[in-house]
């Protein structure tokens, strides 16, 4: 099953989630939330419209007519009346009862039969099996339908598995009758509307669990880190809608520690990575602090632009934003922080607008990035005679490559053979994630430029980045990596 349907998200859509006071959105990952498909044995009572003949038999008996004369009265054969009475006896709507003061038993309506006649329905107890879903985090019966992933789907699509809490399948005692009744009622209403059935049923009891299988609900985990501390919060968006229940339960589990989320964020802190790649003399604390302050001002101006209603206000805000953008390009303001959702637009901008050279250093090549649209734009750039360098790979081979990923790699190899201005090389130790565009900018980050997927061993990295726009430093970094292609 393809999980792209419910968890794919554009940078613009991702940006709207970066609105948590006191926190920055630093990563997002596709996850599978635990769900059990459960087959239940249950006891129900079915309310069926009674057949017209049986209804008339009940009415005739209720009027005091002897069973021997009902056929004549209704103008029906005695055999038809007999079959109707057998059915009514089986459903306990009639019985042989001796009237008060008489020892002779005659057919009469039971108390149940009187209710059946009044409601024109017959009530039949029955044992049935029902399929429901059970949310492994919320510990609640629910119905997600058919759009669930199998464990193999998670491995194939490199989706992170979230454990249930507690980590065990549901028992009958965990499943509430009320929740199951609501699920069955909703599904039965849809089925009746579709099939025009008038049968109704009431859930009386849950008898046993016949079968339970573990599946996963596709979701997007949104990782937030506090601006002033090491606090981490994880939210979950299902079909684009945040689920506070899942976030609350997850926060109370040990999953944050088990998934090494805080440790991974600290290891990949953007300022620390930028210092390693660009050098401590360039990435000073003062510069990082200034870049952060400028980012806040820029974000504030953007919010004002988005919310202004008056033309004059919009014009004023537009002027402020232009001033800030001018300051960003100023040599004195050479360092700029990138949000997690800035990377994809920056990569596309570099491919579309590079004039002289482009360098991409990224551990993996994946088909979800290097697709037909990407390759078309990429070849267009090569035709502009831009010199392009792509360095990738961890080790001699990528064991996690799918057939589609391998095809994407081969398409790039084909372009490298076709164009002399394209250098494609498996470097074998490419932990760096770098993008260099002409002498305009260079970016270092934990974001995987050509895969948009994470290292399985360091799942939740801080995927914000650092951009530097000093030509001298850009030339130096480019030259140091250019040697690796010889």
CSV table of C-alpha atoms in Angstrom, one decimal:
chain,number,residue,atom,x,y,z
A,1,UNK,CA,0.0,0.0,0.0
A,2,UNK,CA,1.3,3.5,-0.8
A,3,UNK,CA,1.4,5.8,2.1
A,4,UNK,CA,2.0,9.0,0.1
A,5,UNK,CA,-1.7,9.8,-0.1
A,6,UNK,CA,-2.2,10.9,3.5
A,7,UNK,CA,1.3,12.1,4.5
A,8,UNK,CA,2.7,14.0,1.6
A,9,UNK,CA,3.0,17.7,2.3
A,10,UNK,CA,4.2,20.8,0.5
A,11,UNK,CA,6.5,23.4,2.1
A,12,UNK,CA,3.7,25.9,2.1
A,13,UNK,CA,1.4,23.4,3.9
A,14,UNK,CA,4.2,22.5,6.4
A,15,UNK,CA,4.7,26.2,7.2
A,16,UNK,CA,1.3,26.6,8.6
A,17,UNK,CA,2.2,24.2,11.4
A,18,UNK,CA,5.1,26.4,12.5
A,19,UNK,CA,2.9,28.4,14.8
A,20,UNK,CA,3.5,27.0,18.3
A,21,UNK,CA,4.4,29.8,20.8
A,22,UNK,CA,7.8,29.4,22.2
A,23,UNK,CA,8.7,26.5,19.9
A,24,UNK,CA,10.3,26.1,16.5
A,25,UNK,CA,9.3,23.4,14.0
A,26,UNK,CA,12.5,21.5,13.4
A,27,UNK,CA,11.5,18.3,11.7
A,28,UNK,CA,8.6,16.3,10.3
A,29,UNK,CA,8.6,12.6,9.6
A,30,UNK,CA,6.1,10.1,8.2
A,31,UNK,CA,5.1,7.7,11.0
A,32,UNK,CA,2.7,4.8,11.5
A,33,UNK,CA,0.4,5.1,14.5
A,34,UNK,CA,-0.5,1.7,16.0
A,35,UNK,CA,-3.9,0.3,15.2
A,36,UNK,CA,-5.3,-3.2,15.7
A,37,UNK,CA,-7.9,-4.7,13.4
A,38,UNK,CA,-10.1,-6.7,15.8
A,39,UNK,CA,-12.8,-9.3,15.0
A,40,UNK,CA,-15.3,-9.4,17.8
A,41,UNK,CA,-18.0,-11.9,18.7
A,42,UNK,CA,-21.0,-10.0,19.9
A,43,UNK,CA,-24.7,-10.7,20.9
A,44,UNK,CA,-27.2,-8.4,19.2
A,45,UNK,CA,-30.9,-8.2,18.8
A,46,UNK,CA,-32.2,-7.6,15.3
A,47,UNK,CA,-35.3,-5.5,14.7
A,48,UNK,CA,-36.9,-6.6,11.4
A,49,UNK,CA,-40.1,-5.3,9.8
A,50,UNK,CA,-42.6,-8.1,10.2
A,51,UNK,CA,-44.0,-9.6,6.9
A,52,UNK,CA,-47.5,-8.4,6.1
A,53,UNK,CA,-49.1,-11.8,6.6
A,54,UNK,CA,-47.6,-12.2,10.0
A,55,UNK,CA,-48.7,-8.7,10.9
A,56,UNK,CA,-52.3,-9.5,9.9
A,57,UNK,CA,-52.2,-12.8,11.8
A,58,UNK,CA,-51.2,-10.9,15.0
A,59,UNK,CA,-53.9,-8.3,14.4
A,60,UNK,CA,-56.6,-11.0,13.9
A,61,UNK,CA,-55.5,-12.8,17.1
A,62,UNK,CA,-55.4,-9.5,19.0
A,63,UNK,CA,-59.0,-8.9,17.9
A,64,UNK,CA,-60.0,-12.3,19.4
A,65,UNK,CA,-60.4,-14.3,16.2
A,66,UNK,CA,-59.9,-18.0,16.6
A,67,UNK,CA,-56.8,-19.3,14.7
A,68,UNK,CA,-59.0,-21.8,12.8
A,69,UNK,CA,-60.9,-18.9,11.1
A,70,UNK,CA,-58.0,-16.5,10.4
A,71,UNK,CA,-57.5,-18.0,7.0
A,72,UNK,CA,-61.1,-17.5,6.0
A,73,UNK,CA,-61.1,-14.0,7.4
A,74,UNK,CA,-58.0,-13.0,5.5
A,75,UNK,CA,-58.9,-15.0,2.3
A,76,UNK,CA,-55.7,-17.0,2.5
A,77,UNK,CA,-55.0,-20.7,2.3
A,78,UNK,CA,-54.7,-22.5,5.7
A,79,UNK,CA,-51.1,-23.6,4.8
A,80,UNK,CA,-50.0,-20.0,4.5
A,81,UNK,CA,-51.5,-19.1,7.8
A,82,UNK,CA,-49.9,-22.2,9.4
A,83,UNK,CA,-46.4,-21.1,8.1
A,84,UNK,CA,-46.9,-17.6,9.5
A,85,UNK,CA,-47.9,-18.9,12.9
A,86,UNK,CA,-44.9,-21.2,13.0
A,87,UNK,CA,-42.6,-18.2,12.4
A,88,UNK,CA,-44.4,-16.2,15.1
A,89,UNK,CA,-44.1,-19.0,17.6
A,90,UNK,CA,-40.4,-19.3,16.9
A,91,UNK,CA,-39.9,-15.6,17.5
A,92,UNK,CA,-42.0,-16.0,20.7
A,93,UNK,CA,-44.6,-13.5,19.5
A,94,UNK,CA,-47.5,-16.0,20.1
A,95,UNK,CA,-48.0,-19.0,22.3
A,96,UNK,CA,-50.6,-21.5,23.5
A,97,UNK,CA,-52.1,-19.8,26.6
A,98,UNK,CA,-55.1,-20.9,28.7
A,99,UNK,CA,-57.5,-17.9,29.2
A,100,UNK,CA,-58.3,-17.0,32.8
A,101,UNK,CA,-61.0,-19.4,34.2
A,102,UNK,CA,-60.4,-22.0,31.4
A,103,UNK,CA,-58.2,-25.1,31.1
A,104,UNK,CA,-58.3,-25.0,27.2
A,105,UNK,CA,-55.2,-23.5,25.6
A,106,UNK,CA,-55.6,-21.2,22.6
A,107,UNK,CA,-53.2,-19.2,20.5
A,108,UNK,CA,-52.7,-15.7,21.9
A,109,UNK,CA,-50.2,-12.9,21.7
A,110,UNK,CA,-47.4,-12.9,24.2
A,111,UNK,CA,-46.1,-9.7,25.8
A,112,UNK,CA,-43.4,-9.6,23.2
A,113,UNK,CA,-46.0,-10.2,20.5
A,114,UNK,CA,-48.0,-7.2,21.7
A,115,UNK,CA,-44.8,-5.0,21.4
A,116,UNK,CA,-44.1,-6.5,18.0
A,117,UNK,CA,-47.6,-5.6,16.8
A,118,UNK,CA,-47.4,-2.1,18.2
A,119,UNK,CA,-44.0,-1.4,16.5
A,120,UNK,CA,-44.7,-3.6,13.4
A,121,UNK,CA,-41.3,-5.1,14.1
A,122,UNK,CA,-40.0,-8.4,15.3
A,123,UNK,CA,-37.0,-8.7,17.6
A,124,UNK,CA,-34.6,-11.6,17.1
A,125,UNK,CA,-31.5,-12.3,19.3
A,126,UNK,CA,-28.5,-13.3,17.3
A,127,UNK,CA,-24.7,-13.9,17.6
A,128,UNK,CA,-22.6,-12.1,15.0
A,129,UNK,CA,-19.0,-11.1,14.4
A,130,UNK,CA,-17.9,-7.5,13.7
A,131,UNK,CA,-14.6,-6.0,12.5
A,132,UNK,CA,-13.5,-2.9,14.3
A,133,UNK,CA,-10.3,-0.9,14.7
A,134,UNK,CA,-8.6,-0.3,18.0
A,135,UNK,CA,-6.3,2.7,18.4
A,136,UNK,CA,-3.1,1.5,20.1
A,137,UNK,CA,-2.2,4.9,21.6
A,138,UNK,CA,-5.7,6.2,22.6
A,139,UNK,CA,-6.7,2.6,23.7
A,140,UNK,CA,-10.1,3.1,22.2
A,141,UNK,CA,-12.3,1.3,19.6
A,142,UNK,CA,-12.6,3.3,16.4
A,143,UNK,CA,-13.1,2.9,12.7
A,144,UNK,CA,-10.4,4.0,10.3
A,145,UNK,CA,-11.6,2.0,7.3
A,146,UNK,CA,-9.4,0.4,4.8
A,147,UNK,CA,-6.5,3.0,4.6
A,148,UNK,CA,-4.1,1.3,7.0
A,149,UNK,CA,-0.5,0.2,6.5
A,150,UNK,CA,1.0,-3.3,7.2
A,151,UNK,CA,4.3,-3.7,8.9
A,152,UNK,CA,5.9,-4.4,5.6
A,153,UNK,CA,4.6,-1.1,4.2
A,154,UNK,CA,6.5,0.7,6.9
A,155,UNK,CA,9.8,-1.0,6.1
A,156,UNK,CA,9.3,-0.5,2.4
A,157,UNK,CA,8.5,3.3,2.6
A,158,UNK,CA,11.0,3.9,5.5
A,159,UNK,CA,8.2,5.0,7.8
A,160,UNK,CA,8.8,5.2,11.5
A,161,UNK,CA,6.8,2.9,13.7
A,162,UNK,CA,5.2,4.4,16.9
A,163,UNK,CA,4.7,1.8,19.6
A,164,UNK,CA,1.3,1.3,21.3
A,165,UNK,CA,0.9,2.4,24.9
A,166,UNK,CA,1.0,0.1,26.8
A,167,UNK,CA,2.8,-2.0,24.3
A,168,UNK,CA,0.3,-4.9,24.1
A,169,UNK,CA,-2.7,-5.9,22.0
A,170,UNK,CA,-6.2,-5.1,23.3
A,171,UNK,CA,-8.1,-7.4,25.6
A,172,UNK,CA,-11.9,-7.7,25.7
A,173,UNK,CA,-11.9,-5.6,28.9
A,174,UNK,CA,-10.2,-2.7,27.0
A,175,UNK,CA,-13.1,-2.4,24.5
A,176,UNK,CA,-16.1,-0.5,25.6
A,177,UNK,CA,-19.6,-1.6,24.5
A,178,UNK,CA,-20.6,2.0,23.9
A,179,UNK,CA,-17.7,2.7,21.5
A,180,UNK,CA,-18.4,-0.5,19.5
A,181,UNK,CA,-22.1,0.3,19.4
A,182,UNK,CA,-21.4,3.7,17.9
A,183,UNK,CA,-19.1,2.2,15.2
A,184,UNK,CA,-21.7,-0.5,14.3
A,185,UNK,CA,-24.6,2.0,14.2
A,186,UNK,CA,-22.7,4.4,11.9
A,187,UNK,CA,-21.6,1.6,9.5
A,188,UNK,CA,-25.1,0.1,9.5
A,189,UNK,CA,-26.7,3.4,8.7
A,190,UNK,CA,-24.4,3.8,5.7
A,191,UNK,CA,-25.2,0.2,4.6
A,192,UNK,CA,-29.0,0.7,5.0
A,193,UNK,CA,-28.8,3.9,2.9
A,194,UNK,CA,-26.9,2.1,0.2
A,195,UNK,CA,-29.0,-1.0,0.2
A,196,UNK,CA,-32.3,0.5,1.3
A,197,UNK,CA,-32.7,-2.0,4.1
A,198,UNK,CA,-35.0,-1.3,7.0
A,199,UNK,CA,-33.5,-3.8,9.4
A,200,UNK,CA,-32.1,-2.4,12.7
A,201,UNK,CA,-30.0,-4.0,15.4
A,202,UNK,CA,-29.1,-3.3,19.0
A,203,UNK,CA,-25.7,-4.4,20.5
A,204,UNK,CA,-26.3,-6.3,23.7
A,205,UNK,CA,-22.9,-7.7,24.7
A,206,UNK,CA,-19.4,-8.3,23.6
A,207,UNK,CA,-18.6,-12.0,23.9
A,208,UNK,CA,-15.0,-12.6,22.8
A,209,UNK,CA,-12.1,-11.5,20.6
A,210,UNK,CA,-11.7,-13.9,17.7
A,211,UNK,CA,-8.7,-12.3,16.0
A,212,UNK,CA,-6.5,-9.2,16.2
A,213,UNK,CA,-3.9,-8.0,13.8
A,214,UNK,CA,-1.5,-5.0,14.0
A,215,UNK,CA,-1.7,-2.3,11.4
A,216,UNK,CA,-0.7,1.4,11.3
A,217,UNK,CA,-2.5,4.6,10.6
A,218,UNK,CA,-0.4,6.9,8.3
A,219,UNK,CA,0.4,10.2,10.0
A,220,UNK,CA,2.9,13.1,10.0
A,221,UNK,CA,4.9,13.6,13.2
A,222,UNK,CA,5.8,17.3,13.7
A,223,UNK,CA,8.8,17.8,16.0
A,224,UNK,CA,9.0,21.1,17.9
A,225,UNK,CA,11.9,22.3,20.0
A,226,UNK,CA,11.7,25.0,22.6
A,227,UNK,CA,13.5,28.3,21.7
A,228,UNK,CA,14.9,28.7,25.2
A,229,UNK,CA,15.3,25.2,26.5
A,230,UNK,CA,15.7,21.5,25.6
A,231,UNK,CA,11.9,20.8,25.8
A,232,UNK,CA,10.6,18.8,22.8
A,233,UNK,CA,7.0,18.3,21.8
A,234,UNK,CA,5.7,15.9,19.2
A,235,UNK,CA,2.4,16.6,17.4
A,236,UNK,CA,0.6,14.2,14.9
A,237,UNK,CA,-1.3,15.3,11.8
A,238,UNK,CA,-3.7,12.7,10.4
A,239,UNK,CA,-5.0,13.6,6.9
A,240,UNK,CA,-3.8,17.1,7.6
A,241,UNK,CA,-5.6,17.5,10.9
A,242,UNK,CA,-3.8,17.7,14.2
A,243,UNK,CA,-4.8,15.1,16.8
A,244,UNK,CA,-4.4,16.5,20.3
A,245,UNK,CA,-5.3,13.1,21.8
A,246,UNK,CA,-2.4,11.3,20.1
A,247,UNK,CA,0.0,14.1,21.1
A,248,UNK,CA,-1.1,14.0,24.8
A,249,UNK,CA,-0.8,10.2,25.1
A,250,UNK,CA,2.6,10.1,23.3
A,251,UNK,CA,3.9,12.8,25.6
A,252,UNK,CA,3.1,10.5,28.6
A,253,UNK,CA,5.0,7.5,27.2
A,254,UNK,CA,8.7,6.8,27.1
A,255,UNK,CA,8.8,7.0,23.3
A,256,UNK,CA,10.7,10.4,23.3
A,257,UNK,CA,13.6,8.7,25.1
A,258,UNK,CA,13.3,5.4,23.2
A,259,UNK,CA,13.4,7.2,19.8
A,260,UNK,CA,16.4,9.4,21.0
A,261,UNK,CA,14.6,12.5,19.7
A,262,UNK,CA,16.3,15.0,22.1
A,263,UNK,CA,19.7,13.4,21.6
A,264,UNK,CA,19.4,13.5,17.8
A,265,UNK,CA,18.2,17.1,17.8
A,266,UNK,CA,21.2,18.1,19.9
A,267,UNK,CA,23.7,16.2,17.7
A,268,UNK,CA,22.3,18.0,14.6
A,269,UNK,CA,21.8,21.5,16.0
A,270,UNK,CA,22.2,23.8,13.0
A,271,UNK,CA,24.7,26.2,14.5
A,272,UNK,CA,26.9,23.3,15.6
A,273,UNK,CA,26.8,21.7,12.1
A,274,UNK,CA,27.5,25.1,10.5
A,275,UNK,CA,30.5,25.6,12.7
A,276,UNK,CA,32.0,22.3,11.6
A,277,UNK,CA,31.4,22.8,7.9
A,278,UNK,CA,32.0,26.6,7.5
A,279,UNK,CA,34.4,27.1,10.4
A,280,UNK,CA,34.1,28.7,13.8
A,281,UNK,CA,35.6,32.0,12.7
A,282,UNK,CA,32.6,32.5,10.3
A,283,UNK,CA,29.9,30.9,12.4
A,284,UNK,CA,30.3,32.9,15.6
A,285,UNK,CA,27.7,33.1,18.3
A,286,UNK,CA,27.1,36.8,17.6
A,287,UNK,CA,26.4,36.0,14.0
A,288,UNK,CA,24.0,33.2,14.9
A,289,UNK,CA,22.2,35.4,17.4
A,290,UNK,CA,21.9,38.2,14.8
A,291,UNK,CA,20.6,35.8,12.2
A,292,UNK,CA,18.0,34.5,14.7
A,293,UNK,CA,16.8,38.0,15.5
A,294,UNK,CA,16.6,38.9,11.9
A,295,UNK,CA,14.6,35.7,11.2
A,296,UNK,CA,12.1,36.7,13.9
A,297,UNK,CA,11.7,40.2,12.4
A,298,UNK,CA,11.3,38.7,8.9
A,299,UNK,CA,8.7,36.2,10.2
A,300,UNK,CA,6.8,39.0,12.0
A,301,UNK,CA,6.7,41.1,8.8
A,302,UNK,CA,5.4,38.0,6.8
A,303,UNK,CA,2.6,37.5,9.4
A,304,UNK,CA,1.6,41.1,9.1
A,305,UNK,CA,1.6,40.8,5.3
A,306,UNK,CA,-0.6,37.7,5.5
A,307,UNK,CA,-3.1,39.3,7.9
A,308,UNK,CA,-3.3,42.9,6.8
A,309,UNK,CA,-6.6,44.1,5.4
A,310,UNK,CA,-5.9,47.7,4.6
A,311,UNK,CA,-3.9,48.6,1.4
A,312,UNK,CA,-1.8,51.2,3.2
A,313,UNK,CA,-0.9,48.8,5.9
A,314,UNK,CA,0.1,46.2,3.3
A,315,UNK,CA,2.2,48.7,1.5
A,316,UNK,CA,4.0,49.7,4.7
A,317,UNK,CA,4.6,46.0,5.6
A,318,UNK,CA,5.8,45.3,2.1
A,319,UNK,CA,8.4,48.1,2.5
A,320,UNK,CA,9.5,46.7,5.9
A,321,UNK,CA,9.9,43.2,4.4
A,322,UNK,CA,11.9,44.6,1.4
A,323,UNK,CA,14.2,46.4,3.8
A,324,UNK,CA,14.8,43.1,5.7
A,325,UNK,CA,15.4,41.2,2.5
A,326,UNK,CA,17.9,43.9,1.5
A,327,UNK,CA,19.6,43.5,4.8
A,328,UNK,CA,19.8,39.7,4.3
A,329,UNK,CA,21.8,40.2,1.1
A,330,UNK,CA,24.1,42.8,2.7
A,331,UNK,CA,27.6,41.5,3.2
A,332,UNK,CA,27.3,42.5,6.9
A,333,UNK,CA,24.4,40.1,7.2
A,334,UNK,CA,26.0,37.1,5.7
A,335,UNK,CA,24.4,34.3,7.8
A,336,UNK,CA,20.8,33.4,7.6
A,337,UNK,CA,18.8,30.7,9.4
A,338,UNK,CA,16.7,28.3,7.2
A,339,UNK,CA,13.5,26.8,8.5
A,340,UNK,CA,12.7,23.1,7.8
A,341,UNK,CA,10.3,24.1,5.1
A,342,UNK,CA,12.7,26.4,3.3
A,343,UNK,CA,14.9,23.7,1.9
A,344,UNK,CA,12.8,22.3,-0.9
A,345,UNK,CA,12.2,25.8,-2.4
A,346,UNK,CA,15.9,26.7,-2.1
A,347,UNK,CA,16.9,23.5,-4.0
A,348,UNK,CA,14.3,24.2,-6.7
A,349,UNK,CA,15.5,27.9,-6.9
A,350,UNK,CA,19.1,26.7,-7.2
A,351,UNK,CA,18.3,24.3,-10.1
A,352,UNK,CA,16.1,26.9,-11.9
A,353,UNK,CA,18.5,29.9,-11.5
A,354,UNK,CA,22.1,28.7,-11.2
A,355,UNK,CA,24.2,30.3,-13.9
A,356,UNK,CA,27.7,29.0,-13.5
A,357,UNK,CA,27.9,26.1,-11.0
A,358,UNK,CA,25.8,24.0,-8.6
A,359,UNK,CA,27.0,21.5,-6.1
A,360,UNK,CA,24.8,19.1,-4.1
A,361,UNK,CA,26.3,16.8,-1.4
A,362,UNK,CA,23.7,14.3,-0.1
A,363,UNK,CA,24.0,10.8,1.3
A,364,UNK,CA,21.1,9.2,-0.6
A,365,UNK,CA,19.3,9.5,-4.0
A,366,UNK,CA,15.7,8.6,-3.8
A,367,UNK,CA,12.9,8.5,-6.4
A,368,UNK,CA,10.6,10.6,-4.3
A,369,UNK,CA,12.9,13.6,-5.1
A,370,UNK,CA,14.7,12.6,-8.3
A,371,UNK,CA,11.5,12.1,-10.3
A,372,UNK,CA,10.4,13.0,-13.8
A,373,UNK,CA,9.8,16.7,-12.9
A,374,UNK,CA,13.1,17.0,-11.2
A,375,UNK,CA,15.0,15.4,-14.0
A,376,UNK,CA,13.4,17.7,-16.6
A,377,UNK,CA,14.4,20.8,-14.7
A,378,UNK,CA,17.8,19.3,-14.0
A,379,UNK,CA,18.5,18.6,-17.7
A,380,UNK,CA,17.3,22.1,-18.5
A,381,UNK,CA,20.0,23.5,-16.2
A,382,UNK,CA,22.7,21.3,-17.8
A,383,UNK,CA,21.7,22.7,-21.2
A,384,UNK,CA,22.4,26.1,-19.9
A,385,UNK,CA,26.0,24.8,-19.5
A,386,UNK,CA,25.9,25.1,-15.7
A,387,UNK,CA,28.7,23.0,-14.2
A,388,UNK,CA,26.9,20.5,-11.8
A,389,UNK,CA,28.5,18.3,-9.1
A,390,UNK,CA,26.6,15.7,-7.2
A,391,UNK,CA,28.4,13.7,-4.5
A,392,UNK,CA,26.5,11.0,-2.7
A,393,UNK,CA,26.6,7.7,-0.9
A,394,UNK,CA,27.5,6.1,2.4
A,395,UNK,CA,29.8,3.1,1.7
A,396,UNK,CA,30.1,1.3,-1.7
A,397,UNK,CA,26.4,0.5,-2.1
A,398,UNK,CA,23.0,1.5,-0.8
A,399,UNK,CA,21.3,-1.6,0.6
A,400,UNK,CA,18.0,0.3,1.3
A,401,UNK,CA,17.5,1.3,-2.4
A,402,UNK,CA,14.2,0.3,-3.9
A,403,UNK,CA,13.8,-0.5,-7.6
A,404,UNK,CA,12.5,3.0,-8.2
A,405,UNK,CA,15.4,4.6,-6.3
A,406,UNK,CA,17.9,2.5,-8.4
A,407,UNK,CA,16.1,3.7,-11.6
A,408,UNK,CA,16.5,7.4,-10.4
A,409,UNK,CA,20.2,6.8,-9.8
A,410,UNK,CA,20.6,5.3,-13.3
A,411,UNK,CA,18.8,8.3,-14.8
A,412,UNK,CA,21.3,10.6,-13.3
A,413,UNK,CA,24.2,8.4,-14.5
A,414,UNK,CA,22.7,8.6,-18.0
A,415,UNK,CA,22.7,12.4,-17.8
A,416,UNK,CA,26.4,12.3,-16.5
A,417,UNK,CA,27.4,10.4,-19.6
A,418,UNK,CA,25.5,12.7,-21.9
A,419,UNK,CA,26.7,16.0,-20.5
A,420,UNK,CA,30.4,16.8,-19.9
A,421,UNK,CA,29.5,19.6,-17.5
A,422,UNK,CA,27.9,17.1,-15.0
A,423,UNK,CA,30.0,15.2,-12.5
A,424,UNK,CA,28.2,12.5,-10.5
A,425,UNK,CA,30.3,10.5,-8.0
A,426,UNK,CA,29.6,8.1,-5.1
A,427,UNK,CA,31.9,9.6,-2.5
A,428,UNK,CA,31.3,6.7,0.0
A,429,UNK,CA,31.4,8.8,3.2
A,430,UNK,CA,28.9,11.5,2.6
A,431,UNK,CA,27.4,12.5,5.9
A,432,UNK,CA,27.4,16.1,4.8
A,433,UNK,CA,24.4,17.8,3.3
A,434,UNK,CA,25.5,20.8,1.4
A,435,UNK,CA,24.0,23.0,-1.4
A,436,UNK,CA,26.2,25.5,-3.2
A,437,UNK,CA,24.7,27.8,-5.9
A,438,UNK,CA,27.2,30.0,-7.9
A,439,UNK,CA,28.7,32.4,-5.5
A,440,UNK,CA,25.2,33.4,-4.3
A,441,UNK,CA,24.9,31.1,-1.3
A,442,UNK,CA,26.0,27.9,0.4
A,443,UNK,CA,23.8,25.9,2.8
A,444,UNK,CA,24.7,23.2,5.3
A,445,UNK,CA,21.9,21.3,7.1
A,446,UNK,CA,20.7,17.9,8.3
A,447,UNK,CA,18.2,17.9,5.5
A,448,UNK,CA,18.8,15.3,2.8
A,449,UNK,CA,18.7,17.2,-0.4
A,450,UNK,CA,18.1,14.3,-2.8
A,451,UNK,CA,15.9,12.1,-0.6
A,452,UNK,CA,13.9,14.1,1.9
A,453,UNK,CA,14.2,11.0,4.1
A,454,UNK,CA,16.2,10.4,7.2
A,455,UNK,CA,19.0,8.2,8.3
A,456,UNK,CA,17.3,5.2,10.1
A,457,UNK,CA,19.8,5.4,12.9
A,458,UNK,CA,19.3,9.2,13.5
A,459,UNK,CA,15.6,9.5,12.8
A,460,UNK,CA,14.6,12.9,14.3
A,461,UNK,CA,17.4,15.3,13.3
A,462,UNK,CA,17.0,19.1,13.6
A,463,UNK,CA,16.4,19.8,9.9
A,464,UNK,CA,16.8,23.5,10.0
A,465,UNK,CA,19.8,24.9,8.1
A,466,UNK,CA,22.3,27.7,7.9
A,467,UNK,CA,22.8,29.8,4.7
A,468,UNK,CA,26.0,31.8,4.1
A,469,UNK,CA,26.3,34.4,1.3
A,470,UNK,CA,29.9,35.5,1.4
A,471,UNK,CA,31.5,34.8,-2.0
A,472,UNK,CA,35.0,34.2,-0.6
A,473,UNK,CA,33.8,31.5,1.8
A,474,UNK,CA,31.6,30.0,-0.8
A,475,UNK,CA,34.6,29.6,-3.2
A,476,UNK,CA,36.7,28.0,-0.4
A,477,UNK,CA,34.1,25.4,0.5
A,478,UNK,CA,33.4,24.7,-3.2
A,479,UNK,CA,37.1,24.2,-3.9
A,480,UNK,CA,37.5,21.8,-0.9
A,481,UNK,CA,34.7,19.5,-2.2
A,482,UNK,CA,35.6,19.9,-5.9
A,483,UNK,CA,38.8,17.9,-5.2
A,484,UNK,CA,36.7,14.9,-4.2
A,485,UNK,CA,35.4,14.6,-7.8
A,486,UNK,CA,38.9,14.2,-9.4
